Short mmCIF file of C-alpha atoms in Angstrom, two decimals:
data_model
loop_
_atom_site.label_atom_id
_atom_site.label_comp_id
_atom_site.label_asym_id
_atom_site.label_seq_id
_atom_site.Cartn_x
_atom_site.Cartn_y
_atom_site.Cartn_z
CA MET A 873 18.31 5.48 -19.24
CA LYS A 874 18.85 7.66 -22.25
CA ILE A 875 16.18 9.96 -23.62
CA ASN A 876 14.98 7.44 -26.24
CA GLU A 877 14.60 4.74 -23.60
CA ILE A 878 12.73 7.13 -21.31
CA ALA A 879 10.47 8.25 -24.15
CA GLU A 880 9.65 4.65 -25.05
CA LYS A 881 9.22 3.39 -21.46
CA TYR A 882 6.90 6.24 -20.44
CA GLU A 883 5.13 6.67 -23.80
CA LEU A 884 6.29 10.26 -24.19
CA LYS A 885 5.51 12.17 -27.36
CA LYS A 886 7.84 14.31 -29.44
CA ASP A 887 6.58 17.53 -27.78
CA ASP A 888 7.32 16.12 -24.28
CA PHE A 889 11.07 16.77 -24.64
CA TRP A 890 13.72 18.48 -26.74
CA GLN A 891 17.45 19.02 -26.80
CA HIS A 892 18.72 22.39 -25.59
CA ALA A 893 20.83 23.97 -28.33
CA LEU A 894 23.43 25.62 -26.09
CA SER A 895 24.04 22.94 -23.47
CA GLY A 896 23.13 19.80 -25.41
CA ASN A 897 21.10 18.64 -22.41
CA TRP A 898 17.73 17.06 -22.90
CA ILE A 899 14.81 19.06 -21.51
CA ILE A 900 11.66 17.25 -20.50
CA THR A 901 8.38 19.03 -19.82
CA HIS A 902 6.71 19.22 -16.44
CA ASP A 903 3.73 17.35 -17.88
CA ALA A 904 6.05 14.53 -18.95
CA CYS A 905 7.49 14.40 -15.42
CA GLU A 906 3.93 14.08 -14.12
CA LYS A 907 3.30 11.17 -16.54
CA ILE A 908 6.47 9.45 -15.34
CA ALA A 909 5.59 9.96 -11.66
CA HIS A 910 2.13 8.50 -12.27
CA LYS A 911 3.42 5.47 -14.19
CA GLU A 912 6.08 4.77 -11.56
CA ASN A 913 3.61 5.32 -8.70
CA ILE A 914 6.00 7.80 -7.09
CA LYS A 915 4.90 8.82 -3.60
CA PHE A 916 5.70 12.43 -2.68
CA LYS A 917 5.96 13.41 0.97
CA LEU A 918 4.65 16.73 2.24
CA PRO A 919 7.48 19.26 1.83
CA THR A 920 8.89 21.70 4.33
CA VAL A 921 8.51 25.27 3.06
CA PHE A 922 11.04 28.02 3.68
CA ARG A 923 10.32 31.58 2.59
CA ASP A 924 11.11 35.21 3.13
CA ASP A 925 8.38 37.68 2.19
CA ASN A 926 7.09 35.33 -0.56
CA LYS A 927 9.83 36.41 -2.98
CA ASN A 928 12.33 33.68 -2.14
CA ILE A 929 10.82 30.27 -1.58
CA ALA A 930 12.37 26.85 -1.13
CA MET A 931 10.66 23.53 -0.59
CA LEU A 932 12.59 20.61 0.83
CA GLY A 933 10.91 17.33 0.12
CA SER A 934 11.31 13.64 -0.51
CA ALA A 935 9.72 10.98 -2.64
CA GLU A 936 9.74 7.21 -2.85
CA MET A 937 9.61 4.76 -5.72
CA ASN A 938 9.62 1.07 -4.84
CA ASP A 939 12.16 0.88 -1.99
CA VAL A 940 14.21 3.91 -3.07
CA GLN A 941 13.79 7.26 -1.34
CA VAL A 942 15.41 10.54 -2.43
CA TRP A 943 15.23 14.14 -1.24
CA THR A 944 15.94 17.49 -2.87
CA THR A 945 14.78 21.09 -3.02
CA GLY A 946 12.68 23.19 -5.33
CA GLU A 947 13.39 26.88 -5.08
CA VAL A 948 12.23 30.15 -6.58
CA SER A 949 13.56 33.65 -6.29
CA ILE A 950 13.04 36.84 -8.23
CA ASN A 951 16.46 36.15 -9.74
CA ASN A 952 15.61 32.74 -11.23
CA CYS A 953 11.92 32.85 -12.08
CA LYS A 954 9.61 35.29 -13.82
CA ASN A 955 6.51 33.20 -13.07
CA PRO A 956 3.97 35.18 -10.96
CA TYR A 957 3.11 32.03 -8.95
CA PRO A 958 6.27 31.29 -6.94
CA PHE A 959 4.80 28.60 -4.67
CA ALA A 960 3.46 26.62 -7.63
CA MET A 961 6.80 26.92 -9.43
CA ALA A 962 8.75 25.80 -6.35
CA GLU A 963 6.46 22.77 -6.07
CA LYS A 964 6.88 21.94 -9.77
CA ARG A 965 10.66 22.16 -9.48
CA LEU A 966 10.63 19.99 -6.38
CA LYS A 967 8.44 17.26 -7.83
CA ASP A 968 10.20 17.25 -11.19
CA ARG A 969 13.62 17.00 -9.55
CA LEU A 970 12.48 14.19 -7.29
CA THR A 971 11.01 12.31 -10.24
CA LEU A 972 14.12 12.73 -12.38
CA LYS A 973 16.35 11.65 -9.47
CA LEU A 974 14.30 8.50 -8.91
CA ILE A 975 14.61 7.39 -12.54
CA ASN A 976 18.33 8.38 -12.68
CA ALA A 977 17.73 10.87 -15.50
CA TYR A 978 20.27 13.43 -14.32
CA GLU A 979 23.19 11.12 -15.05
CA TYR A 980 22.23 11.42 -18.74
CA GLY A 981 21.89 15.21 -18.79
CA ILE A 982 18.09 15.25 -18.67
CA PHE A 983 16.45 18.20 -16.90
CA SER A 984 12.90 19.46 -16.45
CA ASP A 985 11.71 22.61 -18.20
CA SER A 986 10.58 23.87 -14.79
CA GLU A 987 14.18 24.00 -13.56
CA ALA A 988 15.13 27.15 -15.46
CA ASP A 989 13.26 29.94 -17.18
CA SER A 990 15.76 29.61 -20.02
CA PHE A 991 14.32 26.14 -20.77
CA LYS A 992 10.72 27.37 -20.96
CA ASN A 993 8.94 27.04 -24.28
CA LYS A 994 12.16 27.00 -26.26
CA PRO A 995 12.27 23.73 -28.15
CA GLU A 996 15.71 24.27 -29.67
CA ILE A 997 16.62 21.12 -31.54
CA ILE A 998 20.29 20.66 -32.31
#
């Protein structure tokens, strides 16, 4: 699916996504990923959490949509996130990545804004 097809299928609004000026990739908001997961009835499994002194956190998890199951990680470190809530950010990254994998969005260069601080609140239209 391309971004226009995703936007139409999941009733996303203009502020739910934008195109990153430097990479040309499409960036979709975490809220839009939540809408997609809800519409697709994606089932998330309880993740396994790995951490060292709460500064570096990784969550390994899986999700299922229809008969398809995927797994991935959501990670946070002081080097890739300025958010003061690392567990919440790791969970967002995990769920967004699982959602985008299940709808095959990555093959079209579509990423979640939770995946990189450089994507946050920077709607850079090219």
